[in-house]
Coordinates of C-alpha atoms in Angstrom, one line a residue:
M1 CA -11.2 -45.7 -43.1
T2 CA -8.3 -45.7 -40.7
Q3 CA -8.3 -47.9 -37.6
C4 CA -5.5 -46.0 -35.8
Y5 CA -3.5 -42.8 -36.3
T6 CA -1.9 -42.7 -39.8
L7 CA 0.9 -40.4 -40.9
W8 CA 1.6 -39.9 -44.6
I9 CA 4.9 -38.4 -45.8
I10 CA 4.2 -37.2 -49.4
Q11 CA 7.4 -37.8 -51.4
N12 CA 6.6 -37.1 -55.1
G13 CA 3.8 -35.8 -57.3
S14 CA 0.5 -34.4 -56.2
A15 CA -3.1 -35.6 -55.7
W16 CA -6.5 -34.5 -54.4
L17 CA -7.5 -35.6 -50.8
T18 CA -11.0 -35.5 -49.4
L19 CA -11.5 -35.9 -45.6
E20 CA -14.8 -36.8 -44.0
R21 CA -16.8 -35.6 -47.1
Q22 CA -15.2 -32.1 -46.9
S23 CA -14.0 -30.2 -49.9
K24 CA -10.9 -31.5 -51.8
I25 CA -7.5 -30.5 -50.7
R26 CA -4.5 -30.6 -53.0
I27 CA -1.5 -32.4 -51.4
T28 CA 2.0 -32.3 -52.9
G29 CA 5.5 -33.6 -52.2
G30 CA 7.0 -32.2 -49.0
Q31 CA 3.7 -32.2 -47.1
C32 CA 2.5 -34.5 -44.3
V33 CA -1.0 -35.8 -43.7
L34 CA -2.1 -36.8 -40.1
L35 CA -5.3 -38.9 -40.0
E36 CA -7.2 -39.6 -36.8
P37 CA -8.7 -43.1 -36.1
D38 CA -12.0 -43.8 -37.9
C39 CA -11.3 -41.0 -40.4
H40 CA -12.9 -41.5 -43.8
Y41 CA -10.9 -40.3 -46.8
T42 CA -10.4 -40.7 -50.5
I43 CA -7.5 -39.8 -52.8
E44 CA -7.7 -39.1 -56.5
D45 CA -5.3 -37.9 -59.1
A46 CA -6.1 -36.1 -62.4
E47 CA -7.2 -39.4 -64.0
E48 CA -8.8 -41.7 -61.5
E49 CA -9.8 -42.0 -57.8
I50 CA -7.6 -43.9 -55.4
S51 CA -9.3 -45.1 -52.3
S52 CA -7.4 -46.1 -49.2
S53 CA -8.4 -49.7 -49.5
E54 CA -7.2 -49.9 -53.1
S55 CA -3.8 -48.3 -52.8
E56 CA -0.8 -50.6 -53.1
K57 CA 1.2 -50.6 -49.8
Y58 CA 4.1 -52.6 -48.6
T59 CA 3.5 -53.0 -44.8
D60 CA 5.8 -54.7 -42.4
S61 CA 3.7 -57.1 -40.3
E62 CA 6.0 -56.7 -37.2
L63 CA 4.7 -54.2 -34.7
Y64 CA 6.8 -52.7 -32.0
R65 CA 5.9 -50.8 -28.8
Q66 CA 8.0 -48.4 -26.8
E67 CA 7.1 -46.6 -23.6
A68 CA 8.4 -43.0 -23.1
N69 CA 7.4 -40.5 -20.5
S70 CA 3.7 -40.9 -19.9
N71 CA 2.9 -42.1 -23.4
S72 CA 3.0 -45.6 -24.9
T73 CA 2.9 -46.0 -28.7
R74 CA 2.7 -48.7 -31.3
S75 CA 4.0 -48.1 -34.8
T76 CA 4.3 -49.8 -38.2
S77 CA 6.0 -48.3 -41.2
A78 CA 5.1 -48.8 -44.8
N79 CA 5.9 -47.6 -48.2
G80 CA 3.6 -47.5 -51.1
S81 CA 2.8 -45.8 -54.3
Q82 CA -0.1 -45.7 -56.6
K83 CA 1.7 -44.3 -59.6
Q84 CA 5.2 -43.2 -60.4
S85 CA 4.0 -39.6 -60.3
F86 CA 2.6 -39.8 -56.8
S87 CA 4.2 -41.7 -53.9
W88 CA 4.2 -41.5 -50.1
L89 CA 5.4 -43.2 -47.0
E90 CA 2.9 -44.4 -44.4
I91 CA 3.4 -44.8 -40.6
T92 CA 0.5 -46.0 -38.5
F93 CA 0.5 -45.9 -34.7
D94 CA -1.7 -46.0 -31.6
Y95 CA -1.4 -43.3 -28.9
M96 CA -1.4 -44.7 -25.4
G97 CA -1.8 -42.6 -22.2
E98 CA -1.2 -43.5 -18.6
M99 CA -4.3 -44.7 -16.8
E100 CA -5.4 -42.8 -13.7
L101 CA -6.0 -45.5 -11.1
Q102 CA -9.3 -45.4 -9.2
D103 CA -7.8 -45.8 -5.7
D104 CA -5.5 -42.8 -5.3
R105 CA -4.5 -43.9 -1.8
T106 CA -2.9 -47.1 -3.1
A107 CA -1.7 -45.7 -6.4
C108 CA 0.2 -42.7 -4.9
T109 CA 2.5 -43.4 -1.9
S110 CA 5.6 -41.7 -0.5
H111 CA 7.5 -43.7 -3.1
S112 CA 5.4 -42.7 -6.0
H113 CA 8.1 -43.5 -8.5
N114 CA 7.7 -47.2 -7.6
R115 CA 4.0 -47.4 -8.1
E116 CA 2.4 -49.5 -10.8
R117 CA 1.9 -47.8 -14.2
R118 CA -0.8 -48.9 -16.6
W119 CA -1.5 -47.8 -20.1
M120 CA -4.5 -47.6 -22.4
T121 CA -5.2 -46.6 -26.0
T122 CA -6.6 -43.1 -26.0
R123 CA -7.0 -40.0 -28.2
A124 CA -3.9 -38.0 -28.7
P125 CA -4.0 -34.3 -28.0
F126 CA -2.9 -33.2 -31.5
A127 CA -3.7 -29.6 -32.0
C128 CA -3.4 -29.9 -35.8
T129 CA -4.5 -32.9 -37.9
G130 CA -5.3 -33.3 -41.6
V131 CA -3.0 -31.8 -44.1
L132 CA 0.1 -30.1 -42.7
S133 CA 2.0 -27.4 -44.6
I134 CA 5.5 -27.9 -45.8
R135 CA 6.7 -25.5 -43.0
Q136 CA 4.8 -27.6 -40.4
S137 CA 6.0 -30.9 -41.9
R138 CA 9.7 -30.2 -42.3
E139 CA 11.0 -31.7 -39.0
V140 CA 8.3 -34.4 -38.9
Q141 CA 9.3 -35.5 -42.4
R142 CA 13.0 -35.6 -41.6
L143 CA 12.5 -37.8 -38.6
A144 CA 10.0 -40.1 -40.3
L145 CA 12.5 -40.7 -43.2
R146 CA 15.2 -41.6 -40.7
V147 CA 12.8 -44.0 -38.9
F148 CA 12.0 -45.7 -42.2
M149 CA 15.6 -45.9 -43.3
L150 CA 16.6 -47.5 -39.9
R151 CA 13.7 -50.0 -40.2
T152 CA 14.8 -50.9 -43.8
E153 CA 18.4 -51.4 -42.7
M154 CA 17.3 -53.6 -39.8
E155 CA 15.2 -55.8 -42.2
Q156 CA 18.1 -56.1 -44.6
Q157 CA 20.6 -57.0 -41.9
T158 CA 18.3 -59.5 -40.3
A159 CA 17.7 -61.2 -43.7
S160 CA 21.4 -61.5 -44.4
K161 CA 22.3 -62.4 -40.8
E162 CA 25.2 -59.9 -40.9
S163 CA 24.5 -58.0 -37.8
S164 CA 25.3 -58.9 -34.2
T165 CA 22.6 -59.0 -31.5
N166 CA 24.0 -55.8 -29.9
G167 CA 24.1 -53.9 -33.1
F168 CA 20.5 -54.9 -33.8
N169 CA 19.4 -53.7 -30.3
H170 CA 21.2 -50.4 -30.8
Q171 CA 19.5 -49.7 -34.1
G172 CA 16.1 -50.8 -32.6
N173 CA 16.6 -48.4 -29.7
M174 CA 17.6 -45.6 -32.1
E175 CA 14.5 -46.2 -34.2
A176 CA 12.3 -46.0 -31.1
V177 CA 13.9 -42.7 -29.9
L178 CA 13.5 -41.1 -33.3
F179 CA 9.9 -42.3 -33.5
Q180 CA 9.1 -40.7 -30.1
H181 CA 10.8 -37.5 -31.2
M182 CA 8.6 -37.5 -34.3
I183 CA 5.4 -37.9 -32.2
H184 CA 6.6 -35.1 -30.0
E185 CA 7.0 -32.8 -33.1
L186 CA 3.5 -33.7 -34.2
L187 CA 2.1 -32.8 -30.8
C188 CA 3.9 -29.4 -31.0
V189 CA 2.5 -28.6 -34.5
Q190 CA 0.0 -25.7 -34.3
P191 CA -2.3 -24.2 -36.9
E192 CA -0.6 -21.8 -39.3
A193 CA -2.1 -18.7 -37.7
A194 CA -1.0 -19.6 -34.2
A195 CA 2.5 -18.0 -33.9
K196 CA 1.0 -16.8 -30.6
P197 CA -1.9 -18.3 -28.6
L198 CA -5.1 -18.0 -30.6
P199 CA -7.6 -15.4 -29.4
D200 CA -9.8 -18.1 -27.8
S201 CA -6.7 -19.9 -26.4
D202 CA -7.2 -17.9 -23.1
T203 CA -10.6 -19.4 -22.9
H204 CA -9.2 -22.9 -23.1
L205 CA -6.6 -22.1 -20.5
E206 CA -9.3 -20.7 -18.2
Q207 CA -11.2 -24.0 -18.6
T208 CA -8.2 -25.8 -17.2
I209 CA -8.0 -23.4 -14.3
T210 CA -11.7 -24.0 -13.6
Y211 CA -11.0 -27.7 -13.7
M212 CA -8.1 -27.4 -11.2
E213 CA -10.2 -25.2 -8.9
Q214 CA -13.0 -27.8 -8.9
Y215 CA -11.1 -31.1 -8.9
Y216 CA -7.9 -30.1 -7.0
G217 CA -8.4 -33.0 -4.6
Q218 CA -8.1 -35.6 -7.4
T219 CA -5.1 -36.8 -9.3
I220 CA -4.5 -34.3 -12.1
T221 CA -1.8 -34.7 -14.8
R222 CA -0.5 -32.2 -17.3
N223 CA -1.7 -34.4 -20.1
K224 CA -5.2 -34.3 -18.6
L225 CA -5.2 -30.5 -18.5
A226 CA -3.7 -30.3 -22.0
S227 CA -6.6 -32.4 -23.4
I228 CA -9.1 -30.1 -21.7
A229 CA -7.4 -27.2 -23.4
R230 CA -7.3 -29.1 -26.7
L231 CA -3.6 -28.4 -27.0
S232 CA -0.5 -30.6 -27.0
P233 CA 1.1 -30.9 -23.6
W234 CA 4.2 -28.9 -24.6
Y235 CA 2.2 -26.1 -26.2
Y236 CA -0.2 -26.0 -23.3
S237 CA 2.6 -25.6 -20.8
T238 CA 4.2 -22.9 -22.9
S239 CA 0.9 -21.0 -23.3
F240 CA 0.1 -21.3 -19.7
Q241 CA 3.5 -20.1 -18.6
Q242 CA 3.2 -17.1 -20.9
R243 CA -0.3 -16.2 -19.7
Y244 CA 0.0 -16.8 -16.0
G245 CA 3.8 -16.6 -15.3
M246 CA 4.0 -20.1 -13.9
S247 CA 3.6 -23.7 -15.0
P248 CA 0.3 -25.5 -14.8
M249 CA 1.5 -27.9 -12.1
T250 CA 2.9 -25.0 -10.0
Y251 CA -0.5 -23.3 -10.3
L252 CA -2.3 -26.5 -9.3
N253 CA -0.1 -26.7 -6.2
E254 CA -0.9 -23.1 -5.3
V255 CA -4.6 -23.9 -5.5
R256 CA -4.2 -27.0 -3.3
L257 CA -2.2 -25.0 -0.7
R258 CA -4.8 -22.2 -0.6
R259 CA -7.5 -24.8 0.0
A260 CA -5.4 -26.4 2.7
K261 CA -5.0 -23.0 4.4
E262 CA -8.7 -22.5 4.4
Q263 CA -9.2 -25.9 6.0
L264 CA -6.5 -25.3 8.6
V265 CA -8.2 -22.0 9.5
I266 CA -11.5 -23.8 10.1
G267 CA -9.6 -26.3 12.2
K268 CA -12.0 -29.3 12.1
L269 CA -9.8 -31.8 10.4
P270 CA -6.3 -33.3 11.2
V271 CA -3.4 -32.3 9.0
R272 CA -3.4 -35.8 7.4
D273 CA -7.0 -35.5 6.2
I274 CA -6.6 -32.0 5.0
A275 CA -3.6 -33.0 2.9
D276 CA -5.5 -35.8 1.4
Q277 CA -8.6 -33.8 0.6
C278 CA -6.5 -31.1 -1.1
G279 CA -4.7 -33.5 -3.4
F280 CA -1.5 -34.3 -1.5
R281 CA -1.4 -38.0 -1.0
D282 CA 1.9 -37.9 0.8
E283 CA 1.5 -36.0 4.1
S284 CA 5.3 -35.5 4.5
Y285 CA 5.5 -33.9 1.1
F286 CA 2.5 -31.7 2.0
R287 CA 4.2 -30.5 5.2
R288 CA 7.4 -29.6 3.3
R289 CA 5.6 -27.8 0.5
F290 CA 3.4 -25.9 3.0
K291 CA 6.4 -24.7 5.1
T292 CA 8.3 -23.7 2.0
S293 CA 5.3 -21.7 0.7
V294 CA 3.9 -20.2 3.9
G295 CA 7.0 -20.1 6.1
V296 CA 5.5 -22.1 9.0
T297 CA 4.3 -25.6 9.5
P298 CA 0.6 -26.5 9.0
L299 CA 0.1 -27.0 12.8
H300 CA 1.7 -23.6 13.6
F301 CA -0.5 -21.9 10.9
A302 CA -3.6 -23.6 12.3
G303 CA -2.9 -22.3 15.8
Q304 CA -2.3 -18.7 14.9
K305 CA -4.8 -16.1 16.2
R306 CA -6.8 -14.4 13.6
E307 CA -8.1 -11.1 14.9
R308 CA -8.2 -9.2 11.6
V309 CA -11.3 -10.7 10.0
A310 CA -12.2 -9.0 6.7
D311 CA -15.6 -9.4 5.1
M312 CA -15.9 -9.0 1.3
S313 CA -19.5 -10.2 1.3
Y314 CA -21.9 -7.3 2.0
A315 CA -24.4 -9.9 3.0
Y316 CA -22.4 -11.3 5.9
V317 CA -21.3 -8.2 7.7
P318 CA -24.5 -8.3 9.9
H319 CA -23.7 -11.9 10.8
L320 CA -20.4 -10.9 12.2
L321 CA -22.0 -7.9 14.0
A322 CA -24.6 -10.2 15.6
L323 CA -21.8 -12.4 16.9
Q324 CA -20.2 -9.2 18.4
V325 CA -17.2 -9.5 16.0
A326 CA -16.3 -6.2 14.5
P327 CA -14.9 -6.7 10.9
Y328 CA -11.4 -5.4 10.5
A329 CA -12.3 -4.5 6.9
A330 CA -15.8 -4.5 5.4
M331 CA -17.9 -2.9 2.7
V332 CA -19.9 0.1 3.9
N333 CA -22.7 2.1 2.3
E334 CA -23.5 5.0 4.6
E335 CA -26.7 6.1 2.7
R336 CA -28.4 2.7 2.5
D337 CA -27.2 1.0 5.7
V338 CA -29.7 2.5 8.1
H339 CA -29.6 -0.3 10.6
R340 CA -25.8 -0.8 10.4
R341 CA -24.8 2.8 11.1
P342 CA -24.3 2.3 14.8
Y343 CA -21.6 -0.3 14.0
H344 CA -19.7 1.6 11.2
A345 CA -17.3 3.3 13.6
S346 CA -16.0 -0.1 14.8
I347 CA -14.9 -1.1 11.3
T348 CA -11.2 -0.2 11.0
V349 CA -10.9 -0.3 7.2
P350 CA -14.3 0.7 5.6
L351 CA -14.5 -0.3 2.0
P352 CA -16.9 1.9 -0.1
R353 CA -19.8 0.1 -1.6
Q354 CA -22.4 1.3 -4.2
R355 CA -25.5 -0.2 -5.6
Q356 CA -23.7 -0.9 -8.8
M357 CA -20.1 -1.9 -8.1
T358 CA -17.8 -0.7 -10.9
E359 CA -14.5 -2.4 -11.8
A360 CA -12.6 0.7 -10.7
L361 CA -14.3 0.6 -7.3
W362 CA -13.4 -3.1 -6.9
E363 CA -9.8 -2.4 -7.8
H364 CA -9.8 0.4 -5.2
N365 CA -11.2 -1.9 -2.6
M366 CA -8.7 -4.6 -3.5
K367 CA -5.8 -2.2 -2.9
L368 CA -7.2 -1.1 0.5
L369 CA -7.8 -4.7 1.5
A370 CA -4.2 -5.8 0.5
S371 CA -2.8 -2.8 2.6
A372 CA -4.9 -3.8 5.6
A373 CA -3.3 -7.3 5.6
P374 CA -6.2 -9.3 7.1
S375 CA -5.7 -12.7 8.6
V376 CA -8.7 -14.2 7.0
I377 CA -11.4 -13.1 4.5
L378 CA -15.1 -14.0 4.7
C379 CA -16.9 -14.3 1.3
D380 CA -20.2 -15.6 0.0
D381 CA -19.9 -18.3 -2.7
G382 CA -20.7 -15.8 -5.4
K383 CA -17.2 -14.5 -5.0
E384 CA -15.9 -17.9 -6.2
R385 CA -17.2 -17.0 -9.7
M386 CA -15.9 -13.5 -9.7
P387 CA -12.8 -12.5 -11.5
Y388 CA -11.2 -11.2 -8.3
R389 CA -11.3 -14.5 -6.5
Q390 CA -7.7 -15.3 -7.1
Q391 CA -6.7 -11.8 -6.0
L392 CA -8.6 -12.2 -2.8
E393 CA -7.0 -15.6 -2.0
Q394 CA -3.5 -14.2 -2.6
I395 CA -4.2 -11.6 0.2
A396 CA -5.4 -14.1 2.9
P397 CA -7.2 -17.4 3.3
C398 CA -10.8 -17.1 2.1
L399 CA -13.7 -18.8 3.9
Y400 CA -16.8 -19.2 1.7
V401 CA -20.4 -19.3 3.1
P402 CA -23.1 -20.5 0.6
W403 CA -25.7 -17.9 -0.1
K404 CA -28.7 -19.6 -1.7
Q405 CA -28.0 -23.1 -0.3
L406 CA -28.3 -22.0 3.3
D407 CA -31.0 -20.1 5.2
W408 CA -29.9 -17.2 7.4
R409 CA -29.8 -19.2 10.6
S410 CA -27.5 -21.8 9.0
Q411 CA -25.4 -19.0 7.6
L412 CA -25.0 -17.5 11.0
R413 CA -23.9 -20.8 12.5
Q414 CA -21.4 -21.4 9.8
V415 CA -19.9 -17.9 10.2
A416 CA -19.8 -18.5 13.9
E417 CA -17.8 -21.7 13.3
Y418 CA -15.3 -19.9 11.1
V419 CA -14.6 -17.2 13.8
H420 CA -15.0 -19.7 16.7
H421 CA -18.1 -18.0 18.2
E422 CA -20.5 -20.9 18.2
S423 CA -21.8 -20.3 21.7
T424 CA -22.5 -16.6 20.8
A425 CA -24.5 -17.7 17.8
S426 CA -26.6 -20.1 19.9
L427 CA -27.3 -17.4 22.5
W428 CA -28.3 -14.9 19.9
L429 CA -30.7 -17.3 18.1
E430 CA -32.3 -18.2 21.5
R431 CA -33.0 -14.6 22.3
Y432 CA -34.3 -13.9 18.8
E433 CA -36.8 -16.8 19.0
Q434 CA -38.0 -15.4 22.3
S435 CA -38.5 -11.9 20.9
I436 CA -40.3 -13.3 17.8
H437 CA -42.7 -15.3 20.0
A438 CA -43.6 -12.1 21.8
V439 CA -44.1 -10.1 18.6
R440 CA -46.2 -12.9 17.1
Q441 CA -48.6 -12.9 20.1
Q442 CA -48.9 -9.1 19.9
L443 CA -49.8 -9.2 16.2
E444 CA -52.2 -12.1 16.6
R445 CA -54.5 -10.0 18.7
T446 CA -54.9 -7.4 16.0
V447 CA -54.0 -8.4 12.5
A448 CA -54.8 -12.1 12.7
G449 CA -56.1 -13.3 9.3
D450 CA -55.0 -10.0 7.5
S451 CA -52.9 -10.5 4.4
I452 CA -49.7 -8.6 4.1
M453 CA -47.6 -7.9 0.9
L454 CA -44.3 -6.2 0.5
L455 CA -44.3 -4.5 -2.9
R456 CA -41.2 -2.9 -4.4
I457 CA -41.1 -0.4 -7.3
T458 CA -37.7 -0.8 -9.0
G459 CA -37.2 1.0 -12.3
E460 CA -40.5 0.5 -14.3
Q461 CA -41.2 -2.9 -12.7
L462 CA -43.0 -4.2 -9.6
A463 CA -41.6 -7.0 -7.5
V464 CA -42.8 -9.2 -4.7
Y465 CA -40.7 -11.6 -2.5
G466 CA -40.6 -15.1 -1.3
R467 CA -39.2 -16.6 2.0
R468 CA -35.9 -14.8 1.7
N469 CA -35.4 -11.1 2.5
V470 CA -38.4 -9.8 4.4
G471 CA -40.5 -12.9 3.7
A472 CA -38.4 -14.9 6.1
V473 CA -39.7 -12.6 9.0
L474 CA -43.2 -12.0 7.8
Y475 CA -44.2 -15.4 6.7
D476 CA -41.9 -17.9 8.4
D477 CA -41.0 -16.3 11.8
L478 CA -44.2 -14.3 12.4
Q479 CA -46.5 -16.6 10.4
L480 CA -48.4 -13.7 8.9
H481 CA -50.7 -14.4 5.9
C482 CA -49.2 -14.0 2.4
P483 CA -51.8 -13.4 -0.4
Y484 CA -49.8 -15.3 -3.0
D485 CA -47.7 -18.5 -3.0
S486 CA -44.4 -17.2 -1.6
E487 CA -42.8 -20.6 -1.3
T488 CA -42.3 -20.9 -5.1
I489 CA -40.3 -17.7 -5.3
E490 CA -36.6 -18.1 -4.9
V491 CA -35.8 -14.5 -4.1
E492 CA -38.0 -12.0 -6.0
H493 CA -40.7 -12.2 -8.6
I494 CA -41.5 -9.5 -11.2
I495 CA -45.2 -8.8 -11.5
E496 CA -47.8 -6.5 -13.1
L497 CA -50.3 -4.3 -11.3
D498 CA -53.0 -6.8 -12.2
F499 CA -51.3 -9.3 -9.9
V500 CA -51.6 -6.9 -7.0
E501 CA -55.2 -6.3 -7.8
Q502 CA -55.9 -10.1 -7.7
C503 CA -54.1 -10.5 -4.4
D504 CA -55.8 -7.4 -2.9
P505 CA -53.8 -7.4 0.4
H506 CA -55.1 -5.9 3.6
H507 CA -51.7 -4.3 4.2
L508 CA -49.1 -3.1 1.6
L509 CA -45.5 -2.5 2.7
L510 CA -44.3 -0.3 -0.1
V511 CA -40.6 0.2 -1.0
I512 CA -39.8 2.6 -3.8
D513 CA -36.2 2.8 -5.2
Q514 CA -34.9 6.4 -4.8
E515 CA -34.2 6.7 -8.5
P516 CA -36.0 9.1 -11.0
I517 CA -37.3 6.2 -13.2
A518 CA -38.8 4.4 -10.2
I519 CA -40.3 7.5 -8.7
A520 CA -41.9 8.5 -12.1
H521 CA -43.4 5.0 -12.3
W522 CA -44.8 5.3 -8.8
E523 CA -46.5 8.6 -9.8
R524 CA -48.3 6.8 -12.7
I525 CA -49.3 3.8 -10.5
R526 CA -50.8 5.9 -7.7
Q527 CA -53.3 7.5 -10.2
D528 CA -54.3 4.1 -11.7
E529 CA -57.9 3.1 -11.0
R530 CA -56.7 -0.5 -10.1
W531 CA -54.4 0.9 -7.5
L532 CA -57.0 3.2 -6.0
E533 CA -59.5 0.3 -5.6
L534 CA -57.1 -1.8 -3.6
T535 CA -58.3 -2.6 0.0
A536 CA -55.1 -1.5 1.5
V537 CA -55.3 1.9 -0.3
R538 CA -58.9 2.5 0.5
T539 CA -58.3 1.8 4.2
G540 CA -55.1 3.7 4.6
R541 CA -52.9 0.7 5.2
V542 CA -50.1 1.4 2.7
H543 CA -46.9 1.8 4.6
R544 CA -43.9 3.5 2.9
L545 CA -40.6 1.8 3.9
S546 CA -36.9 2.2 3.1
E547 CA -35.2 -0.4 1.0
M548 CA -32.8 -1.3 3.8
P549 CA -33.1 -3.2 6.0
W550 CA -36.4 -4.5 4.7
L551 CA -34.9 -6.2 1.7
E552 CA -31.8 -7.6 3.6
Y553 CA -31.5 -11.3 4.5
S554 CA -29.5 -11.2 7.7
P555 CA -29.9 -11.6 11.5
L556 CA -29.6 -7.9 12.3
A557 CA -32.1 -6.9 9.6
H558 CA -34.7 -9.5 10.8
Q559 CA -34.3 -8.4 14.4
W560 CA -34.7 -4.8 13.4
I561 CA -37.9 -5.6 11.3
A562 CA -39.4 -7.7 14.1
E563 CA -39.0 -4.9 16.6
R564 CA -40.6 -2.2 14.4
L565 CA -43.3 -4.1 12.5
P566 CA -45.9 -4.0 15.2
S567 CA -45.9 -0.3 15.5
I568 CA -46.1 0.1 11.7
L569 CA -49.0 -2.2 11.2
L570 CA -50.9 -1.2 14.4
S571 CA -50.7 2.5 13.5
S572 CA -53.5 2.1 11.0
Y573 CA -55.9 0.6 13.5
P574 CA -58.0 2.6 16.1
S575 CA -56.3 2.6 19.5

């Protein structure tokens, strides 16, 4: 078993190699074998088995260490042969990487080249280990032989005391340079089938992009990204450049600058803190990079007026409208948006929206949005996982509002902060609470104690809802009685007709999707004996409603529902 990285240069003959209990591999002269630390192996020829511990080796006890770029290595060279027919050279080494210091503020200053550098033994990002083919091994073998020859000459000269100190240092330096060159070649070796990036190479590259998007505020090195992609640093940079048209570090800086622009638009932090949060430890460097990229200084960018607010989240258009902010560009569905129709004329660039958004429709909307040149784009956090996120952020700074993590009131306040309408949001919420109080008193006199269920027929399924969508108004704001545990439902819950029978609500608010399959399913349900025996059906308290705005989770929708719900429920009672 190896304790560190081991490189064999097969010189003569052939043998059978078994790695980690895998099948035997024939190795011959001209090949190289790269073994990882803690690798178990055996070698056997045609006559007898040769284990690693039994092979006769001549190993120099002197170890040397050289630091180059971000790696630090330790190497020994050895020559050994088991038989005249099979011989190899052996080089063992440790791979050392630069430590990422915990305190980035002290580790990275405006004179980052003077900072302390520390090293630690780590796993090398070799893309190919085990037996390397002759084609893969050619340059590695040439360099390894030169390293071994220089070491041999140095030993002979030292023993005979014929070399001067300067000559010895020169040869020692040359040996170290050749050794580092050899390690670089090993890092660049790729599997035989990888003349171009492997089919799943894009997946590995995307993993590094995900890492940059998530941890952009931390110190990130190329070696770190290469290890995530499981590629050598050189091959990773080359593949990334081919795939995305820029180097990984250039991409990382673009991510950091986009996040900085978003924070500057929000305007709650000083430039110094924004630079630090976005991964720029040197504020002066951040200011220079920002002006080079954007064309203005961070302070000038933060002070610009942003009147062209685009909304690429269908859910947050009503939040802007409640704040009396007409979106410059927003998605519009004329057929479904009953409660939004009065506002559609105020949207300068309407972007068509359908129930099922196709890729072609998204591309169409992206082109319209780019032509509109908005000053800022409002999105829900779901867009961060969408493939068009980068495309959006290249058009304008994007401000994300969490969807499931915030209730609609908190969402309204956050949107108001982004567009600097906090007082408008407070006034709107105050008036809403007043109207809700009045509606609650009106319903208490008539439907107090009655259970109310909103039931949706979608496709061939039935669904009920929790405290989002219409449940926020019915069960939270108006405090009406729900016949099931709505607090355990995140958004919606698929049920069977038996569930409705068990709940047996006094009122049924019925939404039927206007699709043939849902309408056909409704026709079957309305003839079912379980349906006909429901209290709400027998007393004529089934109220047919449209999908929107009853299933929308927004300020305008909830206001619309609260204003109309009393007349809907009270219509089934005697005057």
